[in-house]
CSV table of C-alpha atoms in Angstrom, one decimal:
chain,number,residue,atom,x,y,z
A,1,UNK,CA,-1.9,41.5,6.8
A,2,UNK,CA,-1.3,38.1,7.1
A,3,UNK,CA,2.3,36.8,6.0
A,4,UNK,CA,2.7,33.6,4.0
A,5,UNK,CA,5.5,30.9,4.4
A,6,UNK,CA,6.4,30.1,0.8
A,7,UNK,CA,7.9,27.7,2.2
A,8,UNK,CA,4.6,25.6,2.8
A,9,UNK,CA,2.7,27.0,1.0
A,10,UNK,CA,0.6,25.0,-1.2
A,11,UNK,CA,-2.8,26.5,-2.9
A,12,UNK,CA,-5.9,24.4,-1.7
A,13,UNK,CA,-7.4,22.6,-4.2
A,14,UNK,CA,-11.7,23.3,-4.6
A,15,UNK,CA,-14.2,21.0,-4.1
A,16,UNK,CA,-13.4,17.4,-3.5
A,17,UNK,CA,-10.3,17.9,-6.0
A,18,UNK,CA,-8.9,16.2,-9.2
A,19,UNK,CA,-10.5,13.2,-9.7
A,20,UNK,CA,-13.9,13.8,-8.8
A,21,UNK,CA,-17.0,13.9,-10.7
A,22,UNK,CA,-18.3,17.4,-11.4
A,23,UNK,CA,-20.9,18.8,-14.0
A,24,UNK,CA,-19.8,20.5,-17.2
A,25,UNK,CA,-20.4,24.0,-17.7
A,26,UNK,CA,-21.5,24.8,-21.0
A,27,UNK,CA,-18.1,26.9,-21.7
A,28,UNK,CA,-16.7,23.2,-21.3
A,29,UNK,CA,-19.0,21.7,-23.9
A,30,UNK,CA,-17.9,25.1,-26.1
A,31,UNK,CA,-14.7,24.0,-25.8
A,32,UNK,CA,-14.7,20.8,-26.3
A,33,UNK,CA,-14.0,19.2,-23.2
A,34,UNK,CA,-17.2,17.1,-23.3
A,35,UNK,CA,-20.2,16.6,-25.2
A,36,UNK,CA,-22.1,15.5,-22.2
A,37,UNK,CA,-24.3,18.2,-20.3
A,38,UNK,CA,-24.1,15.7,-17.0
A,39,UNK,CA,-22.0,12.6,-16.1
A,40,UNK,CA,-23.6,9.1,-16.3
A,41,UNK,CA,-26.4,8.2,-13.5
A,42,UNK,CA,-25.2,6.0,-11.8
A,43,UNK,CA,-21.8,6.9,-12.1
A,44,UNK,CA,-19.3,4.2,-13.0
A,45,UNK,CA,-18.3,2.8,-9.6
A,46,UNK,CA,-14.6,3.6,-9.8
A,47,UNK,CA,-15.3,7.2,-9.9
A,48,UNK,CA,-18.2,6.6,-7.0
A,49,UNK,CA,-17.1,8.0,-3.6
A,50,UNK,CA,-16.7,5.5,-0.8
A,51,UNK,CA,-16.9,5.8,3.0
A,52,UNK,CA,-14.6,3.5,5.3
A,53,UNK,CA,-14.9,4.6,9.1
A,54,UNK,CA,-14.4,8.5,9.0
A,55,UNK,CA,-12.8,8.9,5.7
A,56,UNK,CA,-14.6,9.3,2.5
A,57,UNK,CA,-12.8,8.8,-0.7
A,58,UNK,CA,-13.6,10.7,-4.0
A,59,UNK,CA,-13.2,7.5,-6.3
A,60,UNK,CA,-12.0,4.0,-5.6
A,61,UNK,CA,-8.4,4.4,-7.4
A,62,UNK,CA,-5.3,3.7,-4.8
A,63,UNK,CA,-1.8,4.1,-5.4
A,64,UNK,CA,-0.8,0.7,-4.3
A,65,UNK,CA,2.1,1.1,-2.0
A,66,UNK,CA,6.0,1.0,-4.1
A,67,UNK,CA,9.3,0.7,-3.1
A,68,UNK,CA,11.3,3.8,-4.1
A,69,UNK,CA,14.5,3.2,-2.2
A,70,UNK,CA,15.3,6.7,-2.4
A,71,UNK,CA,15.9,7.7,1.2
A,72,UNK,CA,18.9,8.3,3.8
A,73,UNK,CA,18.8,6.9,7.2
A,74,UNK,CA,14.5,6.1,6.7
A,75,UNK,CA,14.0,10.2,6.2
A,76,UNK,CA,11.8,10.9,3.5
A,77,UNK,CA,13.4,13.6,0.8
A,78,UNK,CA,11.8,15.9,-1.8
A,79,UNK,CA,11.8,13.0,-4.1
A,80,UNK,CA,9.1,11.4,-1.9
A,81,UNK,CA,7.1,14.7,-1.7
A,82,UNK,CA,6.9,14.8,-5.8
A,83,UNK,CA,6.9,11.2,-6.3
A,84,UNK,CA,3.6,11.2,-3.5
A,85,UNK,CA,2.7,14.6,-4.5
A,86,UNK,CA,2.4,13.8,-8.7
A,87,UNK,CA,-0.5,11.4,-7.5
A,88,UNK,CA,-2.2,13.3,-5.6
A,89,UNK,CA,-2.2,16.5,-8.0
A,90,UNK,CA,-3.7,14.0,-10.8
A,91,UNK,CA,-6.8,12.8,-9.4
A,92,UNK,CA,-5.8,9.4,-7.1
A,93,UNK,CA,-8.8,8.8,-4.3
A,94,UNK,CA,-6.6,7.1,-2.4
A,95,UNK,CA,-2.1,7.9,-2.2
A,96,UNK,CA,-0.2,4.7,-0.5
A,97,UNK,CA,3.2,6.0,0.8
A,98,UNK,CA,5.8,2.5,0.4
A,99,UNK,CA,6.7,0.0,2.9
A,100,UNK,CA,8.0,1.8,5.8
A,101,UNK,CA,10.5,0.5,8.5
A,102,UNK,CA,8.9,0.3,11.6
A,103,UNK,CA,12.6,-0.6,12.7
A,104,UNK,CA,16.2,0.3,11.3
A,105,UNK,CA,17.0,-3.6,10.8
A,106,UNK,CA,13.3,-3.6,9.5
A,107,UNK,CA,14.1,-2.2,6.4
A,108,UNK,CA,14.5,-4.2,3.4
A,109,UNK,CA,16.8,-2.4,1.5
A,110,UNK,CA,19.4,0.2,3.1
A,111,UNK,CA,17.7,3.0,1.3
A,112,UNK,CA,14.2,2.1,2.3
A,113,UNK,CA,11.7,4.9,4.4
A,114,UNK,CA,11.6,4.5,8.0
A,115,UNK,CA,9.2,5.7,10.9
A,116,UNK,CA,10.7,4.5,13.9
A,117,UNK,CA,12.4,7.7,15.3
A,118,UNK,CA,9.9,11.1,16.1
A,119,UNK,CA,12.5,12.9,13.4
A,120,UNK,CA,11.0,11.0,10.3
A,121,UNK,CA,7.9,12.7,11.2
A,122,UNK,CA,8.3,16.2,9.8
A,123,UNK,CA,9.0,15.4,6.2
A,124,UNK,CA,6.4,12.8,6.1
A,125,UNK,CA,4.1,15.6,7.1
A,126,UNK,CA,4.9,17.7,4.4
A,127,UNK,CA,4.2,14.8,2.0
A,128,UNK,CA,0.9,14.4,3.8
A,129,UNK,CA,0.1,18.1,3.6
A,130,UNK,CA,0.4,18.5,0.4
A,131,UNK,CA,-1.6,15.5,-0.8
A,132,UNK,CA,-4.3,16.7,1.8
A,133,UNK,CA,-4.6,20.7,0.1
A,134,UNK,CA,-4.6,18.6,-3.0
A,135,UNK,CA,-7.6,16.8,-1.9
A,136,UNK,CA,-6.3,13.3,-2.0
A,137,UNK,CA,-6.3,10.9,1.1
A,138,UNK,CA,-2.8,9.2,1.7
A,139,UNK,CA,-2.1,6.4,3.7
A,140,UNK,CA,1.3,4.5,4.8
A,141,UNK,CA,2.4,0.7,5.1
A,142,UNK,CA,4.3,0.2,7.7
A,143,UNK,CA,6.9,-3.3,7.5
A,144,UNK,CA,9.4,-5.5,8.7
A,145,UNK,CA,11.4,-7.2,6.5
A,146,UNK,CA,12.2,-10.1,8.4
A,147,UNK,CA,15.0,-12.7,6.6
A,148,UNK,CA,14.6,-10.5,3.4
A,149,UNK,CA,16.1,-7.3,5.3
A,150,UNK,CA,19.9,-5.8,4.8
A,151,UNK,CA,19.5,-5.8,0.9
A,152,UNK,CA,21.2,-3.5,-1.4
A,153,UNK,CA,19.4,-1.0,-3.2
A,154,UNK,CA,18.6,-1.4,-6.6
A,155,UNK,CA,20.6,0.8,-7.9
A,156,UNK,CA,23.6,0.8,-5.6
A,157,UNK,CA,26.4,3.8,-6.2
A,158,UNK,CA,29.1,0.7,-6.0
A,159,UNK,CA,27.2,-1.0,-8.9
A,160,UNK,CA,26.6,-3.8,-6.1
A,161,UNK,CA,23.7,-5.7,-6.0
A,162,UNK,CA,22.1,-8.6,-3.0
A,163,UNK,CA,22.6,-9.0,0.2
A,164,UNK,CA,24.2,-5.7,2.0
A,165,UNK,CA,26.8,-6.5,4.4
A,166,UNK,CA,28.3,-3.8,7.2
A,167,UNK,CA,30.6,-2.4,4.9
A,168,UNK,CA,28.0,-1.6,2.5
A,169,UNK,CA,25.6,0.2,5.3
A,170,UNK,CA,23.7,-3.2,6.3
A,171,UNK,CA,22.9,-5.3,9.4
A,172,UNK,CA,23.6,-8.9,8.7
A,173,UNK,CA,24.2,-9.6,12.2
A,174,UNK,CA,20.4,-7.9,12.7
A,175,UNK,CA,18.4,-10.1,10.3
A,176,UNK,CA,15.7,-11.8,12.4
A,177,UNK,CA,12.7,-13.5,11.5
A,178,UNK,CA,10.4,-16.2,13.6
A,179,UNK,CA,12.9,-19.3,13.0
A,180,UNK,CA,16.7,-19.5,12.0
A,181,UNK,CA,16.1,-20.3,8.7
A,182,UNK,CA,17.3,-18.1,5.3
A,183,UNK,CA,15.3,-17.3,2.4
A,184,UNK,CA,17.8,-18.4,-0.3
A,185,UNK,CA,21.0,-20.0,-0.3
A,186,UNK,CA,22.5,-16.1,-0.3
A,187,UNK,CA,20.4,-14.1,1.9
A,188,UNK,CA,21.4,-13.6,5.9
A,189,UNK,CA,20.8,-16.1,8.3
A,190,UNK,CA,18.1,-14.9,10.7
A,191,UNK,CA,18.3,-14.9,13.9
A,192,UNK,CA,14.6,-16.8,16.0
A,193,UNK,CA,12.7,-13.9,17.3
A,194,UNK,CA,12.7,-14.6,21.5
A,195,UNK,CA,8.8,-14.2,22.5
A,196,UNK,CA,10.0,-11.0,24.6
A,197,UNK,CA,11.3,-9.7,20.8
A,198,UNK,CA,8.1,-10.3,19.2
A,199,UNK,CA,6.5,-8.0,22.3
A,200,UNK,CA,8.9,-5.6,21.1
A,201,UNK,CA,8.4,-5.9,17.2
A,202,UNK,CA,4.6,-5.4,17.3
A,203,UNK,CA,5.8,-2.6,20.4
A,204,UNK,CA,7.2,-1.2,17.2
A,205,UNK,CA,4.4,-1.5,14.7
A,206,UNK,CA,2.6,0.4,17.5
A,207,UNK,CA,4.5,3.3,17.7
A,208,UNK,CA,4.9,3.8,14.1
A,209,UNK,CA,1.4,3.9,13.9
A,210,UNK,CA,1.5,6.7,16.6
A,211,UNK,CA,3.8,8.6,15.0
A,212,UNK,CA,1.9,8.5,11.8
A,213,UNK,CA,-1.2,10.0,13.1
A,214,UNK,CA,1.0,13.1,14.0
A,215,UNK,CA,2.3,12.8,10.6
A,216,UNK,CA,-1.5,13.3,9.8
A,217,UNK,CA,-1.9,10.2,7.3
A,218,UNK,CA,-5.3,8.5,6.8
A,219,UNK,CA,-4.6,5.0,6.5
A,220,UNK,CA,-2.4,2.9,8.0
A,221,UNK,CA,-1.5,-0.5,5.6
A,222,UNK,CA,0.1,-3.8,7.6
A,223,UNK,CA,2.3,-5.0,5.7
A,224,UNK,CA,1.8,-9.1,6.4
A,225,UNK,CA,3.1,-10.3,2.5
A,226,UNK,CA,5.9,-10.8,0.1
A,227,UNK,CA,7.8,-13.3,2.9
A,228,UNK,CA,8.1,-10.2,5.0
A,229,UNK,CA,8.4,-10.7,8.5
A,230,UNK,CA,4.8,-10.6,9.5
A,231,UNK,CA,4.1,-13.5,6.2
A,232,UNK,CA,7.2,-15.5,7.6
A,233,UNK,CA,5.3,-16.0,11.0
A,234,UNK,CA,2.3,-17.0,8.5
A,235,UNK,CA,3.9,-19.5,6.5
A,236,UNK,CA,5.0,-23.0,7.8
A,237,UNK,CA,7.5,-22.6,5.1
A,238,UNK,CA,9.5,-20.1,7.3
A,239,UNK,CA,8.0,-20.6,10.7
A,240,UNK,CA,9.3,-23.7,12.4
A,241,UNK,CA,8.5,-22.7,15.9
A,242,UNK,CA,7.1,-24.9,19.0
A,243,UNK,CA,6.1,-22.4,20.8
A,244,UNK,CA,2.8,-20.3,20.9
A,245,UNK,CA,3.7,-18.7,18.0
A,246,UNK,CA,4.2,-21.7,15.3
A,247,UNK,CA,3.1,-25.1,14.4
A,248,UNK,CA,-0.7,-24.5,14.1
A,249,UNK,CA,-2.3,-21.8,12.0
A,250,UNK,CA,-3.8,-20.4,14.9
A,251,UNK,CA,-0.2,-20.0,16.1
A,252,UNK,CA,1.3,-18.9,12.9
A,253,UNK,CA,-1.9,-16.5,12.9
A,254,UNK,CA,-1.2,-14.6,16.4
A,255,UNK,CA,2.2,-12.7,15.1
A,256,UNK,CA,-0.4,-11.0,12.4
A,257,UNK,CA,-3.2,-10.8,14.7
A,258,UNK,CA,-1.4,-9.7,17.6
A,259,UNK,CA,0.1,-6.9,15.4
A,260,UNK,CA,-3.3,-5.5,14.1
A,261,UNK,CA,-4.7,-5.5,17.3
A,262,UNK,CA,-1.5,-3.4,18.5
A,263,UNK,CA,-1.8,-0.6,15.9
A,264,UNK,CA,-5.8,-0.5,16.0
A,265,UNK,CA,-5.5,0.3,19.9
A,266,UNK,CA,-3.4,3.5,19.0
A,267,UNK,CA,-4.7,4.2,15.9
A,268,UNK,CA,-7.8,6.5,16.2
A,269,UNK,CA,-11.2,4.5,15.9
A,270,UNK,CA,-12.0,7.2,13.0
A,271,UNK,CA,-9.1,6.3,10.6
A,272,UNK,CA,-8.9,2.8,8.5
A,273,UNK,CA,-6.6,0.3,9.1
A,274,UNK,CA,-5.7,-2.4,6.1
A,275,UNK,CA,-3.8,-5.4,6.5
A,276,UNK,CA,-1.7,-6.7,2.7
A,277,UNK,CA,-1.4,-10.4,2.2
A,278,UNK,CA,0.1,-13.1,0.6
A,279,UNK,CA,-3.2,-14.9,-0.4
A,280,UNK,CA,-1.1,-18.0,-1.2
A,281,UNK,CA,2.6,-19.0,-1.1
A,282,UNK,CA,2.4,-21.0,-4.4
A,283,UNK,CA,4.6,-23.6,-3.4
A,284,UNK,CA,3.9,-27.1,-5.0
A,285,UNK,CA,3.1,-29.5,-2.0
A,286,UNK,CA,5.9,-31.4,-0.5
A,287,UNK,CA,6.3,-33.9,2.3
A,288,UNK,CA,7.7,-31.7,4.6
A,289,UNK,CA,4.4,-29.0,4.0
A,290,UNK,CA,1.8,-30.7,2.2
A,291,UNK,CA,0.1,-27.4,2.0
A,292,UNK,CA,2.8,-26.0,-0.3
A,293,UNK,CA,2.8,-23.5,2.6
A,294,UNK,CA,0.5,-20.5,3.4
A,295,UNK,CA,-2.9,-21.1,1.5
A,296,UNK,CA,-6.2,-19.3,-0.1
A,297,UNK,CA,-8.1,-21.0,2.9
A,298,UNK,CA,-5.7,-20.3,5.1
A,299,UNK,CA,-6.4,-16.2,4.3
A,300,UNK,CA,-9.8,-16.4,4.5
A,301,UNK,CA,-9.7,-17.8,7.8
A,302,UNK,CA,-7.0,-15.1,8.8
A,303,UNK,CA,-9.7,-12.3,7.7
A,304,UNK,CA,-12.2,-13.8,9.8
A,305,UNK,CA,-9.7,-13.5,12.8
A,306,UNK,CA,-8.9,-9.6,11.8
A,307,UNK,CA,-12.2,-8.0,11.3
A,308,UNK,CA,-12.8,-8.8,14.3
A,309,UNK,CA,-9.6,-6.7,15.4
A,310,UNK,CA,-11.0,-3.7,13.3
A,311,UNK,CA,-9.3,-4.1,10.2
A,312,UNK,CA,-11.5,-2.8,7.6
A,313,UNK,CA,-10.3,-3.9,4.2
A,314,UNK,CA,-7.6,-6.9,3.1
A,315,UNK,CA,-5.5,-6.1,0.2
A,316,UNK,CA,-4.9,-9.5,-1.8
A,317,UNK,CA,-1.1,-10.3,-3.3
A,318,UNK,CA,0.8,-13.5,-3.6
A,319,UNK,CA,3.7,-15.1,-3.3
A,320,UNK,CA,7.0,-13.8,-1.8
A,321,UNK,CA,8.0,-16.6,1.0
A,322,UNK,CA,10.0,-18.8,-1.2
A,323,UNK,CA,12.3,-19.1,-4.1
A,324,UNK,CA,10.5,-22.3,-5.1
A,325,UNK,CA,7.1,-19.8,-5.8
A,326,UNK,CA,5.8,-21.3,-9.1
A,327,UNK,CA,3.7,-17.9,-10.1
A,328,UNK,CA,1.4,-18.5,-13.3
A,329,UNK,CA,1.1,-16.8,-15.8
A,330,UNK,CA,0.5,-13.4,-15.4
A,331,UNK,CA,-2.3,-12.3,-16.8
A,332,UNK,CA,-4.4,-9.6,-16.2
A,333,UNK,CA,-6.4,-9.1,-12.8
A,334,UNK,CA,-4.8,-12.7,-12.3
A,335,UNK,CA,-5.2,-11.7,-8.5
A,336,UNK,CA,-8.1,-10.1,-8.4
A,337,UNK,CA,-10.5,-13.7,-7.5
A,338,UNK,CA,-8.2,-13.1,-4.2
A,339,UNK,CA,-9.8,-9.8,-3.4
A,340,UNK,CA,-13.4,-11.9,-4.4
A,341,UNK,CA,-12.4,-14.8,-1.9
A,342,UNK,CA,-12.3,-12.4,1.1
A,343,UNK,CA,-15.6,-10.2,0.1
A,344,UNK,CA,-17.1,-13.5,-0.5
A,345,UNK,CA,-16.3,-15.2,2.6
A,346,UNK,CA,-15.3,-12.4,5.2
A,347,UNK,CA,-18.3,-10.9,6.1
A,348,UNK,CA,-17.6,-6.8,6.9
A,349,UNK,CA,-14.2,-7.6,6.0
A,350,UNK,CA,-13.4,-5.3,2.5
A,351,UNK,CA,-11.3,-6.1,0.1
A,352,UNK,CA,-8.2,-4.2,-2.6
A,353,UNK,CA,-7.8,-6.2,-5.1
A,354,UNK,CA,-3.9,-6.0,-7.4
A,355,UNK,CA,-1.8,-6.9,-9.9
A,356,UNK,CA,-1.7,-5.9,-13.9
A,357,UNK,CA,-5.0,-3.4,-13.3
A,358,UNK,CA,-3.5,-1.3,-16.3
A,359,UNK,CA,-7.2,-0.4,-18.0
A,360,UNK,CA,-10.4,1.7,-17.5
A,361,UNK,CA,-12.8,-0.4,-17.8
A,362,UNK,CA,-11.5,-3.2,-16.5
A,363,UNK,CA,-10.8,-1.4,-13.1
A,364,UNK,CA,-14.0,-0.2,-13.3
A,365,UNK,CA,-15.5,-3.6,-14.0
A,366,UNK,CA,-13.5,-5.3,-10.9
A,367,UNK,CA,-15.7,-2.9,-9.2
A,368,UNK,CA,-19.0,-2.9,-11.0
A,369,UNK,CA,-19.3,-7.1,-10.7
A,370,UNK,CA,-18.3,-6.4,-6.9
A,371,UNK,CA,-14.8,-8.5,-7.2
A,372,UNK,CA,-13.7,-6.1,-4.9
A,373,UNK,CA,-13.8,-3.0,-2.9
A,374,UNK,CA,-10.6,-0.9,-3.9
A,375,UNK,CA,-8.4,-1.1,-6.6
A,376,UNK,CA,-5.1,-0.9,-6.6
A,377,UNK,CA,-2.4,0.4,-9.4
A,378,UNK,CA,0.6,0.4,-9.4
A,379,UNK,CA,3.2,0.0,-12.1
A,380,UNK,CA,0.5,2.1,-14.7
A,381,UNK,CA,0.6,5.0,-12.6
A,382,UNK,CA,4.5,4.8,-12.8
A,383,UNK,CA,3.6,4.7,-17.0
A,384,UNK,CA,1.2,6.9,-16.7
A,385,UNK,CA,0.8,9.0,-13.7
A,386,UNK,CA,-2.6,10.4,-15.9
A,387,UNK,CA,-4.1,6.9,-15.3
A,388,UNK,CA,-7.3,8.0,-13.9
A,389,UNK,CA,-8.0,11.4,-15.1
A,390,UNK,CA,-7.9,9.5,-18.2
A,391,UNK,CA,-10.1,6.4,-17.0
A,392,UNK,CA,-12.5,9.1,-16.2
A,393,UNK,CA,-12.7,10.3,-20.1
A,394,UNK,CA,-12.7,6.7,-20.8
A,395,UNK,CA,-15.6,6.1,-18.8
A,396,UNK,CA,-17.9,9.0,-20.1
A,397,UNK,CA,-17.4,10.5,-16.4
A,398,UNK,CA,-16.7,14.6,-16.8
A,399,UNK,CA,-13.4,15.1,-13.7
A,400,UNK,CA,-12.4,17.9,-11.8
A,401,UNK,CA,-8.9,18.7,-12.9
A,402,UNK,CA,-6.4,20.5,-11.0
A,403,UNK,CA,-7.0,24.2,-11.5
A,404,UNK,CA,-3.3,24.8,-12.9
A,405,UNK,CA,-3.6,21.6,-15.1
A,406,UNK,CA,-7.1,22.7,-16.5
A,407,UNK,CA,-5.8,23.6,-20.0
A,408,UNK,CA,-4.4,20.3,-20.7
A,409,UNK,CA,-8.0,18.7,-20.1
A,410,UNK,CA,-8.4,15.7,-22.9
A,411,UNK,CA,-10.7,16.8,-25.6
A,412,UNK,CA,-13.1,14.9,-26.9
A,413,UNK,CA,-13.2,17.2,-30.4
A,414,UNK,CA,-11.3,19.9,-31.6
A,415,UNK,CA,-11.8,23.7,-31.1
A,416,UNK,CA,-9.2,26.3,-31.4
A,417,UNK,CA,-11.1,27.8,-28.3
């Protein structure tokens, strides 16, 4: 007799999981789960699988990636293994871990998850097996905070907020970024990445990456937005260098490109690798940068250089270099003609598209009008971690539910059965 480790154990969910389309028995139509004896044909595309490289995913709903800032010293705790775990039980095709310090002094905030030491691995692996006997993929984004690093967290014990010096478990004297210039009047001056430091960031990137294959994650995310590190090198608005790696956007390109082409060496040729963006700085156009700073056509040219370093899909955000951002008004989907700029003008490059995707059917019509590839949620999964088991009744589609959640399947009429 074979022994189990309660300790991991976690029951293996059947078929492709929660999430995925199946066909109602009749007991479900007796019971009132459905009056439909088959889903739609075709089925609505968010709950149609999709195949990038070796990895097939049961719909085209991702948990975008979210800071949680809920760990110690970049380890991963049980929150992360619920937090990740609640996704993955309720039907999500596709489970982003957060931004993930590829360095200690590349965290943004002190409390932010970390993957640059071999010991972050096994809890991270528990997080990924569960999601995996739950039958959702998971992937990871893996950052450098550059000039926005050595931040409180949210919600600090000492009621502190900003900037986190020493005494409050920063590294001010750590900020870097690619030129000596601060975000914001109370942020950390940076200190100019050396070229030899640059090797050694994207040496970093790397390695993450290599230690989240043995974690057993799917996907690996870049994180190259917000006016992160990897955006900073993007954006003339932060990158003042003369070297090879500023002035033109060629230049400003190679810290990103560089990067990509670093983790897509180690990362196996049968896993996906995405790249997040700032599509545009929205900055107003000044003398010194009459762009503004980074631009819509400067990302499109950008995707052109990564596809051809075997990045599969471009997930579209804005903003984040500057405090002088003028964001309009947000709308929803107001990024999603981002995602449609790349699948538009990339050609084998795919494209996420984000930001205030908080309905059925108009995730599923991002999708359907072929706006984009992916779509991401985020903030309506933390509302509603139900989101897509519940798209699914929205949408007429019939979805496996997870076998210990079956009797709080939505009804669509009443029976005391």
């Amino acid at each position: 007799m074979t022994l189990i480790d309660a300790r991991n154990y976690y029951p293996e969910q059947q078929g492709l999981g929660p999430g995925a389309p199946i066909a109602p028995t009749s007991a479900d139509i007796k019971q009132g789960f459905t009056v439909l004896s088959s889903n739609p044909d075709p089925l609505p595309k968010l709950f149609q699988p999709m195949t990038i490289r070796g990895l097939t995913l049961k719909n085209r709903a991702v948990v975008s990636p979210m800071g949680m800032h809920s760990s110690v010293d970049g380890f991963a705790t049980d929150f992360h293994l619920v937090h990740i775990g609640q996704y993955a039980l309720r039907g999500v095709g596709l489970v982003f871990v957060e931004a993930t310090g590829v360095l200690p002094e590349g965290r943004v905030t002190t409390t932010c998850l970390g993957l640059w030491k071999d010991e972050h691995i096994e809890k991270l692996k528990q997080v990924v097996n569960f999601a995996h006997a739950s039958k959702a993929a998971i992937g990871i984004q893996l950052a450098h905070g550059g000039r926005k690093s050595s931040v409180m967290s949210p919600w600090s014990s000492n009621g502190q907020r900003g900037y986190a010096n020493a005494e409050n478990g920063g590294w001010p004297d750590k900020v870097v970024g690619p030129s000596a210039v601060p975000y914001d009047d109370d942020s950390w001056p940076p200190k100019e990445l050396s070229v030899e430091e640059i090797k050694d960031v994207q040496q970093s990137f790397a390695d993450a990456a290599v230690r989240a294959d043995k974690a057993g994650f799917d996907v690996i995310d870049i994180h190259a937005a917000h006016g992160y590190l990897l955006h900073e090198f993007l954006s003339p608005i932060s990158n003042k260098r003369t070297d090879k790696y500023g002035g033109s956007f060629e230049n400003r390109a190679r810290m990103v490109v560089e990067t990509a082409r670093a983790v897509r060496k180690v990362w196996p040729k049968e896993k996906p690798l995405f790249v997040r963006i700032s599509f545009t700085d929205w900055v107003e156009p000044s003398d010194e940068i009459p762009t503004g700073g980074w631009t819509e056509e400067d990302s499109i040219e950008l995707g052109k250089l990564l596809v051809k370093e075997g990045v599969d899909l471009i997930d579209c955000s804005a903003s984040g270099s500057s405090p002088k951002q003028v964001i309009p008004p947000l709308v929803p989907g107001y990024q999603v003609p981002f995602a449609t700029a790349i699948k538009e003008n990339v050609p084998g490059m795919l494209s996420g598209a984000v930001g205030h995707i908080t309905e059925a059917k108009q995730a599923n019509d991002i999708l359907e009008e072929e706006k984009a590839d992916l779509v991401f949620l985020g903030r309506v999964l933390l509302r509603n971690p139900n989101f897509v088991l519940d798209a699914a009744t929205q949408l007429g589609v019939f979805p496996q539910y997870l076998r210990q959640y079956e009797r709080g399947r939505n009804k669509t009429e009443i029976t005391l059965i």
